[in-house]
Coordinates of C-alpha atoms and ligand atoms in Angstrom, one line a residue:
X617 CA 32.6 -14.3 -54.7
X618 CA 32.0 -9.5 -53.8
X619 CA 34.6 -8.0 -52.7
X620 CA 33.2 -5.5 -49.5
X621 CA 34.1 -2.8 -52.0
X622 CA 31.4 -3.8 -54.9
X623 CA 28.9 -4.4 -51.8
X624 CA 29.6 -1.1 -49.9
X625 CA 28.3 0.8 -53.5
X626 CA 25.3 -1.8 -53.7
X627 CA 23.8 -0.4 -50.1
X628 CA 21.2 1.3 -50.9
X629 CA 21.8 2.7 -47.6
X630 CA 24.8 2.6 -44.8
X631 CA 25.1 4.2 -41.0
X632 CA 28.0 3.9 -39.9
X633 CA 29.2 4.4 -36.0
X634 CA 25.9 6.1 -35.5
X635 CA 25.4 7.5 -31.8
X636 CA 22.0 9.9 -31.0
X637 CA 21.9 11.5 -27.9
X638 CA 19.2 12.9 -26.1
X639 CA 19.2 15.5 -23.3
X640 CA 21.7 17.1 -21.8
X641 CA 23.5 16.6 -18.4
X642 CA 22.0 14.1 -16.2
X643 CA 18.4 13.7 -18.1
X644 CA 21.2 12.2 -21.7
X645 CA 19.6 8.8 -23.0
X646 CA 22.2 7.6 -25.3
X647 CA 19.8 5.9 -27.5
X648 CA 21.7 4.5 -30.4
X649 CA 25.8 3.7 -29.5
X650 CA 28.5 3.7 -32.7
X651 CA 25.7 1.6 -34.9
X652 CA 27.3 0.9 -38.2
X653 CA 24.4 -1.1 -40.9
X654 CA 24.5 -2.1 -44.2
X655 CA 20.6 -2.1 -46.7
X656 CA 22.0 -3.9 -50.1
X657 CA 19.8 -3.1 -53.0
X658 CA 16.6 -4.1 -53.1
X659 CA 16.4 -5.5 -49.9
X660 CA 14.1 -6.3 -47.1
X661 CA 15.4 -6.1 -43.4
X662 CA 12.9 -6.3 -40.1
X663 CA 14.6 -4.9 -37.2
X664 CA 14.0 -5.9 -34.3
X665 CA 14.5 -5.9 -30.2
X666 CA 13.7 -4.0 -26.9
X667 CA 11.0 -1.4 -26.1
X668 CA 13.8 1.8 -26.0
X669 CA 16.6 -0.1 -28.1
X670 CA 16.6 2.6 -30.1
X671 CA 14.3 1.0 -33.1
X672 CA 12.8 4.5 -34.0
X673 CA 15.6 6.5 -33.5
X674 CA 17.2 4.4 -35.9
X675 CA 14.8 5.1 -38.8
X676 CA 14.5 8.5 -37.5
X677 CA 18.9 9.2 -38.4
X678 CA 19.0 6.4 -41.3
X679 CA 15.4 8.1 -42.8
X680 CA 16.9 11.7 -42.6
X681 CA 14.2 12.6 -40.4
X682 CA 17.2 13.6 -37.3
X683 CA 20.3 14.1 -37.2
X684 CA 22.7 11.6 -35.4
X685 CA 25.2 13.7 -33.6
X686 CA 27.5 11.2 -34.3
X687 CA 28.7 9.1 -37.5
X688 CA 27.9 8.9 -40.5
X689 CA 24.3 8.7 -42.7
X690 CA 24.8 7.4 -46.3
X691 CA 21.5 6.7 -48.8
X692 CA 22.2 6.7 -51.9
X693 CA 25.5 7.3 -51.7
X694 CA 25.3 10.2 -50.6
X695 CA 26.7 11.7 -47.1
X696 CA 23.1 12.4 -45.5
X697 CA 26.1 14.8 -42.8
X698 CA 27.0 17.4 -46.1
X699 CA 23.5 18.9 -46.6
X700 CA 21.8 21.3 -45.1
X701 CA 18.3 21.0 -43.3
X702 CA 16.9 21.9 -47.9
X703 CA 18.8 20.0 -49.4
X704 CA 18.0 17.0 -46.9
X705 CA 13.8 17.5 -47.5
X706 CA 14.7 17.3 -51.3
X707 CA 17.0 13.8 -50.8
X708 CA 13.7 12.4 -48.6
X709 CA 10.9 13.5 -51.0
X710 CA 12.5 11.8 -54.2
X711 CA 14.1 8.9 -52.6
X712 CA 12.8 8.2 -49.8
X713 CA 9.0 6.8 -48.1
X714 CA 8.8 6.6 -45.2
X715 CA 5.3 4.8 -43.4
X716 CA 4.8 6.4 -39.9
X717 CA 3.9 4.1 -36.7
X718 CA 0.4 6.5 -36.5
X719 CA -0.1 7.3 -40.2
X720 CA -0.2 10.7 -40.1
X721 CA -2.7 11.2 -43.0
X722 CA -4.5 15.0 -43.2
X723 CA -7.7 14.6 -42.0
X724 CA -9.5 17.5 -44.5
X725 CA -8.1 16.0 -48.2
X726 CA -9.4 12.9 -49.0
X727 CA -7.8 9.1 -49.7
X728 CA -6.6 10.1 -53.3
X729 CA -5.6 13.8 -52.3
X730 CA -3.6 11.9 -49.2
X731 CA -1.9 9.2 -51.7
X732 CA -0.8 11.9 -54.2
X733 CA 0.4 14.8 -51.7
X734 CA 4.2 13.7 -52.1
X735 CA 4.3 14.1 -55.8
X736 CA 2.5 17.2 -55.3
X737 CA 5.2 18.3 -52.6
X738 CA 7.8 16.9 -55.1
X739 CA 6.2 19.4 -57.5
X740 CA 5.9 16.0 -59.6
X741 CA 3.0 15.4 -62.6
X742 CA 1.5 12.1 -61.2
X743 CA 2.1 8.4 -63.0
X744 CA -1.7 7.9 -63.8
X745 CA -0.8 3.8 -64.2
X746 CA 1.1 3.6 -61.1
X747 CA -1.2 5.6 -58.9
X748 CA -3.7 2.9 -60.3
X749 CA -1.7 0.2 -59.7
X750 CA -0.7 1.1 -55.9
X751 CA -4.0 1.4 -55.9
X752 CA -5.5 -1.7 -56.9
X753 CA -3.2 -3.4 -54.6
X754 CA -3.8 -1.8 -50.9
X755 CA -7.5 -2.7 -52.0
X756 CA -8.6 1.3 -51.8
X757 CA -10.1 2.3 -55.6
X758 CA -13.6 1.9 -53.7
X759 CA -12.7 4.7 -51.4
X760 CA -10.6 7.9 -53.2
X761 CA -13.4 10.1 -52.3
X762 CA -13.1 9.1 -48.3
X763 CA -11.7 11.6 -45.7
X764 CA -9.1 9.3 -42.9
X765 CA -12.5 9.9 -40.9
X766 CA -14.9 7.6 -42.8
X767 CA -12.4 4.9 -42.8
X768 CA -11.0 1.6 -40.2
X769 CA -7.5 1.3 -39.0
X770 CA -6.3 -0.4 -41.4
X771 CA -8.0 1.3 -44.5
X772 CA -5.9 3.9 -43.3
X773 CA -2.2 2.4 -42.9
X774 CA -2.6 1.2 -46.6
X775 CA -3.4 4.6 -47.3
X776 CA -0.3 5.8 -45.6
X777 CA 1.8 2.6 -46.8
X778 CA 0.3 3.8 -50.7
X779 CA 0.8 7.3 -50.1
X780 CA 4.9 6.1 -49.6
X781 CA 4.7 3.8 -52.5
X782 CA 3.5 6.5 -55.4
X783 CA 6.1 8.0 -55.9
X784 CA 8.7 5.4 -56.4
X785 CA 11.4 5.8 -53.6
X786 CA 14.4 4.3 -54.2
X787 CA 13.9 3.5 -50.0
X788 CA 11.3 2.2 -47.6
X789 CA 11.1 2.5 -44.1
X790 CA 8.5 2.1 -42.6
X791 CA 8.2 2.0 -38.3
X792 CA 5.4 -1.1 -37.4
X793 CA 3.8 -1.1 -40.6
X794 CA 1.0 -3.9 -39.3
X795 CA 0.5 -2.5 -36.0
X796 CA -2.6 -1.6 -36.2
X797 CA -3.7 -4.4 -38.4
X798 CA -6.5 -7.5 -38.0
X799 CA -4.2 -10.6 -39.2
X800 CA -6.0 -10.8 -42.6
X801 CA -5.1 -7.1 -43.5
X802 CA -1.3 -7.5 -42.5
X803 CA -0.8 -9.5 -44.5
X804 CA -1.8 -8.7 -47.9
X805 CA 0.4 -5.4 -46.4
X806 CA 3.8 -7.6 -46.2
X807 CA 2.5 -9.2 -49.5
X808 CA 2.5 -5.5 -50.9
X809 CA 5.3 -5.1 -49.7
X810 CA 7.7 -8.2 -50.6
X811 CA 6.6 -7.1 -53.8
X812 CA 7.0 -3.5 -54.0
X813 CA 10.7 -5.3 -53.1
X814 CA 10.9 -7.6 -56.2
X815 CA 9.3 -5.7 -58.4
X816 CA 10.4 -3.0 -58.1
X817 CA 14.0 -3.4 -56.6
X818 CA 12.9 -1.0 -53.6
X819 CA 14.9 -2.1 -50.6
X820 CA 12.7 -1.9 -47.4
X821 CA 14.7 -1.2 -43.9
X822 CA 10.9 -2.3 -40.8
X823 CA 10.6 -2.2 -37.6
X824 CA 8.3 -4.5 -35.6
X825 CA 7.2 -6.2 -33.0
X826 CA 6.2 -10.0 -35.3
X827 CA 7.7 -11.5 -36.0
X828 CA 5.5 -13.7 -38.8
X829 CA 5.9 -10.1 -40.1
X830 CA 9.4 -10.2 -39.7
X831 CA 10.0 -13.7 -41.7
X832 CA 8.6 -11.9 -44.8
X833 CA 11.8 -10.3 -45.0
X834 CA 15.4 -11.1 -46.2
X835 CA 17.2 -10.5 -42.6
X836 CA 15.8 -9.4 -39.8
X837 CA 18.8 -6.9 -37.5
X838 CA 18.2 -6.9 -33.9
X839 CA 19.2 -4.3 -31.9
X840 CA 19.5 -4.0 -28.1
X841 CA 20.9 -1.1 -26.1
X842 CA 21.7 1.2 -29.3
X843 CA 23.4 -1.3 -30.9
X844 CA 23.8 -4.2 -32.9
X845 CA 22.4 -6.9 -31.3
X846 CA 22.6 -9.9 -34.1
X847 CA 21.3 -10.8 -36.6
X848 CA 19.1 -13.7 -39.4
X849 CA 19.4 -14.3 -42.1
X850 CA 16.3 -16.1 -44.8
X851 CA 14.2 -16.0 -40.8
X852 CA 11.4 -17.8 -40.0
X853 CA 8.5 -16.9 -37.6
X854 CA 10.0 -19.5 -35.0
X855 CA 14.1 -18.3 -35.2
X856 CA 12.9 -14.8 -34.8
X857 CA 10.8 -15.6 -31.8
X858 CA 13.2 -17.9 -30.0
X859 CA 15.7 -15.3 -30.9
X860 CA 13.5 -12.7 -29.1
X861 CA 13.0 -14.5 -26.1
X862 CA 16.7 -15.8 -25.7
X863 CA 17.4 -11.6 -26.2
X864 CA 14.0 -10.6 -23.5
X865 CA 12.4 -9.0 -26.1
X866 CA 9.3 -9.5 -25.3
X867 CA 7.2 -6.2 -25.2
X868 CA 4.8 -7.8 -22.3
X869 CA 2.4 -10.5 -22.1
X870 CA 0.7 -10.1 -26.1
X871 CA 3.4 -10.9 -27.3
X872 CA 4.1 -13.8 -24.7
X873 CA 0.4 -15.6 -26.3
X874 CA 1.6 -14.7 -29.8
X875 CA 4.6 -17.0 -29.1
X876 CA 3.3 -20.1 -27.3
X877 CA 0.1 -20.0 -30.2
X878 CA 1.6 -22.8 -33.0
X879 CA 2.8 -20.0 -36.1
X880 CA 3.3 -22.3 -38.9
X881 CA 5.3 -19.7 -40.4
X882 CA 3.4 -17.1 -42.6
X883 CA -0.3 -15.9 -41.8
Ligands
ADP954 N1 12.9 12.8 -28.1 C1 13.2 11.8 -27.7 N2 14.2 13.0 -26.1 C2 14.1 12.0 -24.1 N3 15.1 10.4 -25.1 C3 14.1 10.1 -26.2 C4 13.2 10.5 -26.9 N4 13.4 10.0 -27.9 C5 13.6 9.0 -27.7 N5 15.1 8.6 -26.0 C6 15.1 7.7 -26.1 O1 16.0 6.7 -26.3 C7 15.8 5.1 -26.2 C8 15.2 5.1 -27.4 O2 14.2 5.2 -27.7 P1 13.3 4.7 -29.4 O3 15.1 4.7 -30.6 O4 12.0 4.9 -29.3 O5 13.2 2.9 -29.1 P2 12.6 1.5 -29.8 O6 11.4 2.7 -30.7 O7 13.3 0.9 -29.8 O8 11.5 2.1 -28.3 C9 14.6 5.4 -25.0 O9 15.0 5.0 -23.8 C10 14.3 6.2 -25.1 O10 13.3 6.6 -23.8
MG955 MG1 9.2 3.3 -31.0

Protein backbone atom coordinates (compact mmCIF):
# COMPACT_ATOMS: atom_id res chain seq x y z
CA UNK A 1 0.00 0.00 0.00
CA UNK A 2 1.14 3.50 -0.81
CA UNK A 3 0.52 6.15 1.77
CA UNK A 4 -0.72 9.47 0.45
CA UNK A 5 2.73 10.85 1.27
CA UNK A 6 4.38 8.26 -1.01
CA UNK A 7 1.99 9.13 -3.81
CA UNK A 8 2.65 12.80 -3.36
CA UNK A 9 6.40 12.29 -3.68
CA UNK A 10 5.88 10.33 -6.88
CA UNK A 11 3.83 13.11 -8.44
CA UNK A 12 5.32 14.86 -11.45
CA UNK A 13 2.74 17.65 -11.25
CA UNK A 14 0.48 18.75 -8.41
CA UNK A 15 -2.16 21.48 -8.32
CA UNK A 16 -3.47 22.58 -4.93
CA UNK A 17 -6.64 24.71 -4.81
CA UNK A 18 -5.74 26.50 -8.05
CA UNK A 19 -8.02 29.36 -9.07
CA UNK A 20 -7.64 31.56 -12.12
CA UNK A 21 -9.72 34.68 -12.58
CA UNK A 22 -9.60 36.64 -15.81
CA UNK A 23 -10.64 40.28 -16.05
CA UNK A 24 -11.86 42.78 -13.48
CA UNK A 25 -15.14 43.90 -11.93
CA UNK A 26 -18.25 43.00 -13.91
CA UNK A 27 -16.27 41.23 -16.63
CA UNK A 28 -14.58 38.83 -14.19
CA UNK A 29 -14.50 35.20 -15.30
CA UNK A 30 -13.48 32.40 -12.92
CA UNK A 31 -11.86 29.94 -15.34
CA UNK A 32 -10.60 27.64 -12.55
CA UNK A 33 -12.26 27.38 -9.13
CA UNK A 34 -10.05 25.79 -6.50
CA UNK A 35 -8.86 22.87 -8.62
CA UNK A 36 -6.72 20.22 -6.87
CA UNK A 37 -5.23 17.42 -8.97
CA UNK A 38 -2.10 15.27 -8.99
CA UNK A 39 -0.36 13.51 -11.89
CA UNK A 40 1.82 10.54 -10.96
CA UNK A 41 5.25 10.10 -12.53
CA UNK A 42 5.20 8.10 -15.74
CA UNK A 43 1.45 8.26 -16.32
CA UNK A 44 -0.70 9.41 -19.23
CA UNK A 45 -3.80 11.45 -18.30
CA UNK A 46 -6.44 12.84 -20.65
CA UNK A 47 -8.36 15.96 -19.59
CA UNK A 48 -11.86 16.44 -20.98
CA UNK A 49 -14.82 18.75 -20.46
CA UNK A 50 -17.20 21.13 -22.18
CA UNK A 51 -15.97 24.17 -24.09
CA UNK A 52 -15.10 26.90 -21.59
CA UNK A 53 -14.70 24.45 -18.69
CA UNK A 54 -11.12 25.64 -18.12
CA UNK A 55 -9.09 22.91 -19.85
CA UNK A 56 -6.64 25.22 -21.62
CA UNK A 57 -6.34 27.48 -18.57
CA UNK A 58 -5.57 24.42 -16.46
CA UNK A 59 -2.89 23.26 -18.92
CA UNK A 60 -1.27 26.71 -19.06
CA UNK A 61 -1.19 27.02 -15.25
CA UNK A 62 0.15 23.47 -14.80
CA UNK A 63 2.91 24.10 -17.38
CA UNK A 64 4.01 27.41 -15.87
CA UNK A 65 2.84 29.38 -18.92
CA UNK A 66 0.28 31.28 -16.80
CA UNK A 67 0.21 32.10 -13.10
CA UNK A 68 -2.80 31.10 -11.00
CA UNK A 69 -4.71 33.86 -9.19
CA UNK A 70 -4.47 31.71 -6.05
CA UNK A 71 -3.37 28.22 -5.11
CA UNK A 72 -0.19 26.34 -5.87
CA UNK A 73 1.36 24.41 -8.76
CA UNK A 74 4.24 22.03 -7.97
CA UNK A 75 6.30 20.53 -10.84
CA UNK A 76 9.01 18.01 -10.03
CA UNK A 77 8.82 19.01 -6.37
CA UNK A 78 9.26 22.75 -7.08
CA UNK A 79 6.53 25.23 -6.17
CA UNK A 80 6.16 27.44 -9.24
CA UNK A 81 4.78 30.36 -7.24
CA UNK A 82 8.20 30.72 -5.59
CA UNK A 83 9.96 31.22 -8.96
CA UNK A 84 10.51 34.52 -10.76
CA UNK A 85 9.88 34.72 -14.50
CA UNK A 86 13.47 33.79 -15.45
CA UNK A 87 13.49 30.78 -13.12
CA UNK A 88 10.12 29.72 -14.51
CA UNK A 89 11.48 29.94 -18.06
CA UNK A 90 14.47 27.79 -17.09
CA UNK A 91 12.26 25.20 -15.41
CA UNK A 92 10.04 25.03 -18.50
CA UNK A 93 13.09 24.57 -20.75
CA UNK A 94 14.58 21.85 -18.59
CA UNK A 95 11.57 19.85 -17.45
CA UNK A 96 8.50 20.63 -19.56
CA UNK A 97 7.42 20.04 -23.15
CA UNK A 98 4.31 21.73 -24.53
CA UNK A 99 2.45 20.71 -27.68
CA UNK A 100 0.22 23.62 -28.67
CA UNK A 101 -3.00 23.17 -30.55
CA UNK A 102 -1.81 25.70 -33.15
CA UNK A 103 1.61 23.99 -33.54
CA UNK A 104 3.53 27.32 -33.07
CA UNK A 105 6.23 26.38 -35.59
CA UNK A 106 8.59 29.11 -36.81
CA UNK A 107 7.83 29.57 -40.53
CA UNK A 108 11.36 30.59 -41.58
CA UNK A 109 13.03 27.56 -39.98
CA UNK A 110 13.25 24.09 -41.53
CA UNK A 111 11.72 21.02 -39.91
CA UNK A 112 15.10 20.05 -38.39
CA UNK A 113 15.71 23.60 -37.12
CA UNK A 114 12.24 23.74 -35.55
CA UNK A 115 12.73 20.38 -33.85
CA UNK A 116 16.12 21.27 -32.37
CA UNK A 117 15.20 24.84 -31.37
CA UNK A 118 14.45 23.96 -27.70
CA UNK A 119 17.92 22.37 -27.41
CA UNK A 120 19.52 25.51 -28.84
CA UNK A 121 17.52 27.71 -26.46
CA UNK A 122 18.62 25.55 -23.54
CA UNK A 123 22.23 25.69 -24.79
CA UNK A 124 22.33 21.90 -24.93
CA UNK A 125 24.35 19.82 -27.33
CA UNK A 126 21.87 17.86 -29.46
CA UNK A 127 21.75 14.13 -28.74
CA UNK A 128 21.95 12.98 -32.38
CA UNK A 129 20.79 9.44 -31.59
CA UNK A 130 17.70 10.68 -29.77
CA UNK A 131 16.88 13.16 -32.54
CA UNK A 132 17.19 10.42 -35.16
CA UNK A 133 14.90 8.13 -33.14
CA UNK A 134 12.23 10.80 -32.57
CA UNK A 135 12.35 11.96 -36.19
CA UNK A 136 11.91 8.39 -37.44
CA UNK A 137 9.09 7.66 -35.02
CA UNK A 138 7.12 10.71 -36.13
CA UNK A 139 7.85 9.80 -39.76
CA UNK A 140 9.64 13.02 -40.72
CA UNK A 141 13.03 11.64 -41.83
CA UNK A 142 12.35 12.64 -45.47
CA UNK A 143 11.14 16.13 -44.57
CA UNK A 144 13.93 17.58 -42.42
CA UNK A 145 14.92 20.28 -44.93
CA UNK A 146 11.36 21.43 -45.63
CA UNK A 147 9.68 24.57 -44.31
CA UNK A 148 6.43 24.27 -42.31
CA UNK A 149 4.51 25.85 -45.21
CA UNK A 150 5.52 22.87 -47.36
CA UNK A 151 3.93 20.38 -44.96
CA UNK A 152 0.37 19.18 -44.35
CA UNK A 153 -1.37 19.96 -41.05
CA UNK A 154 -0.68 16.46 -39.80
CA UNK A 155 3.03 16.73 -40.65
CA UNK A 156 3.26 20.11 -38.90
CA UNK A 157 1.64 18.60 -35.83
CA UNK A 158 4.24 15.82 -35.87
CA UNK A 159 7.04 18.43 -36.03
CA UNK A 160 5.51 20.09 -32.95
CA UNK A 161 5.42 16.71 -31.17
CA UNK A 162 9.04 15.90 -32.08
CA UNK A 163 10.07 19.35 -30.83
CA UNK A 164 8.36 18.67 -27.49
CA UNK A 165 10.11 15.29 -27.09
CA UNK A 166 13.76 15.98 -28.09
CA UNK A 167 14.65 17.57 -24.76
CA UNK A 168 13.35 14.46 -22.94
CA UNK A 169 11.14 16.61 -20.71
CA UNK A 170 9.92 14.99 -17.51
CA UNK A 171 6.41 16.26 -18.26
CA UNK A 172 4.69 16.84 -21.61
CA UNK A 173 1.49 18.90 -21.82
CA UNK A 174 -0.53 18.66 -25.02
CA UNK A 175 -3.57 20.74 -26.03
CA UNK A 176 -5.63 18.72 -28.53
CA UNK A 177 -2.55 17.23 -30.22
CA UNK A 178 -4.67 15.14 -32.60
CA UNK A 179 -7.36 17.74 -33.30
CA UNK A 180 -6.02 18.52 -36.80
CA UNK A 181 -5.11 14.97 -37.81
CA UNK A 182 -6.84 12.32 -39.88
CA UNK A 183 -7.58 9.12 -37.96
CA UNK A 184 -4.53 7.21 -39.27
CA UNK A 185 -2.08 9.97 -38.38
CA UNK A 186 -3.88 10.51 -35.07
CA UNK A 187 -3.41 6.87 -34.16
CA UNK A 188 0.32 7.04 -35.07
CA UNK A 189 0.77 10.16 -32.94
CA UNK A 190 -1.15 8.69 -29.97
CA UNK A 191 0.94 5.52 -30.22
CA UNK A 192 4.10 7.63 -30.12
CA UNK A 193 2.87 9.59 -27.08
CA UNK A 194 1.86 6.36 -25.32
CA UNK A 195 5.35 4.95 -26.02
CA UNK A 196 7.07 8.04 -24.63
CA UNK A 197 5.24 7.34 -21.35
CA UNK A 198 5.85 3.58 -21.32
CA UNK A 199 9.49 3.58 -22.53
CA UNK A 200 10.89 6.88 -21.27
CA UNK A 201 8.68 7.20 -18.16
CA UNK A 202 7.58 10.62 -19.24
CA UNK A 203 4.44 12.07 -17.68
CA UNK A 204 1.87 13.17 -20.23
CA UNK A 205 -1.19 15.37 -19.71
CA UNK A 206 -3.35 15.75 -22.82
CA UNK A 207 -6.49 17.81 -23.39
CA UNK A 208 -8.77 16.19 -25.95
CA UNK A 209 -12.39 16.09 -27.10
CA UNK A 210 -12.03 12.67 -28.62
CA UNK A 211 -13.03 9.59 -26.57
CA UNK A 212 -10.85 7.38 -28.77
CA UNK A 213 -7.80 9.59 -28.13
CA UNK A 214 -8.66 9.57 -24.40
CA UNK A 215 -8.75 5.76 -24.41
CA UNK A 216 -4.94 5.74 -24.90
CA UNK A 217 -4.57 7.32 -21.44
CA UNK A 218 -4.32 5.61 -18.05
CA UNK A 219 -6.85 8.01 -16.59
CA UNK A 220 -9.37 10.56 -17.81
CA UNK A 221 -10.08 13.62 -15.65
CA UNK A 222 -13.27 15.54 -16.37
CA UNK A 223 -13.59 19.30 -15.76
CA UNK A 224 -16.84 21.26 -15.63
CA UNK A 225 -17.10 24.95 -14.88
CA UNK A 226 -13.48 25.21 -13.73
CA UNK A 227 -13.73 22.36 -11.23
CA UNK A 228 -13.05 18.62 -11.03
CA UNK A 229 -16.08 16.66 -12.26
CA UNK A 230 -14.95 13.05 -11.88
CA UNK A 231 -12.49 10.65 -13.44
CA UNK A 232 -12.25 7.27 -15.17
CA UNK A 233 -9.39 4.81 -14.76
CA UNK A 234 -8.33 2.52 -17.64
CA UNK A 235 -10.85 4.27 -19.87
CA UNK A 236 -12.47 2.73 -22.91
CA UNK A 237 -13.72 5.02 -25.67
CA UNK A 238 -17.30 3.95 -25.02
CA UNK A 239 -17.11 4.63 -21.28
CA UNK A 240 -15.59 8.06 -21.96
CA UNK A 241 -18.29 8.88 -24.50
CA UNK A 242 -21.02 7.85 -22.06
CA UNK A 243 -19.54 10.06 -19.32
CA UNK A 244 -19.22 13.00 -21.73
CA UNK A 245 -22.87 12.64 -22.63
CA UNK A 246 -23.87 12.67 -18.95
CA UNK A 247 -21.77 15.81 -18.41
CA UNK A 248 -23.43 17.47 -21.40
CA UNK A 249 -19.91 17.92 -22.63
CA UNK A 250 -20.28 17.54 -26.38
CA UNK A 251 -19.38 20.78 -28.06
CA UNK A 252 -21.06 20.42 -31.42
CA UNK A 253 -22.94 18.07 -33.70
CA UNK A 254 -19.76 16.49 -35.09
CA UNK A 255 -19.10 14.90 -31.77
CA UNK A 256 -22.66 13.60 -31.51
CA UNK A 257 -22.06 11.96 -34.88
CA UNK A 258 -18.76 10.52 -33.70
CA UNK A 259 -20.61 9.06 -30.74
CA UNK A 260 -23.28 7.60 -32.99
CA UNK A 261 -20.70 5.62 -34.94
CA UNK A 262 -19.63 2.29 -33.50
CA UNK A 263 -16.14 2.95 -32.17
CA UNK A 264 -14.96 -0.37 -30.80
CA UNK A 265 -12.04 1.18 -28.91
CA UNK A 266 -8.89 2.50 -30.51
CA UNK A 267 -8.38 3.64 -34.08
N1 LIG B 1 -7.42 35.40 -21.69
C1 LIG B 1 -8.68 35.31 -21.25
N2 LIG B 1 -9.35 36.41 -20.85
C2 LIG B 1 -10.62 36.33 -20.39
N3 LIG B 1 -11.31 35.18 -20.28
C3 LIG B 1 -10.69 34.06 -20.66
C4 LIG B 1 -9.35 34.04 -21.17
N4 LIG B 1 -9.00 32.78 -21.47
C5 LIG B 1 -10.07 32.03 -21.16
N5 LIG B 1 -11.08 32.78 -20.68
C6 LIG B 1 -12.39 32.29 -20.20
O1 LIG B 1 -12.13 31.33 -19.18
C7 LIG B 1 -13.02 30.22 -19.32
C8 LIG B 1 -12.21 28.95 -19.53
O2 LIG B 1 -11.56 29.03 -20.79
P1 LIG B 1 -10.58 27.88 -21.32
O3 LIG B 1 -9.59 27.57 -20.30
O4 LIG B 1 -10.07 28.33 -22.67
O5 LIG B 1 -11.59 26.66 -21.48
P2 LIG B 1 -11.54 25.37 -22.45
O6 LIG B 1 -10.13 25.18 -22.91
O7 LIG B 1 -12.08 24.28 -21.62
O8 LIG B 1 -12.46 25.68 -23.60
C9 LIG B 1 -13.96 30.57 -20.47
O9 LIG B 1 -15.11 31.18 -19.94
C10 LIG B 1 -13.16 31.56 -21.28
O10 LIG B 1 -14.01 32.42 -21.99
MG1 LIG C 1 -9.22 25.10 -24.84
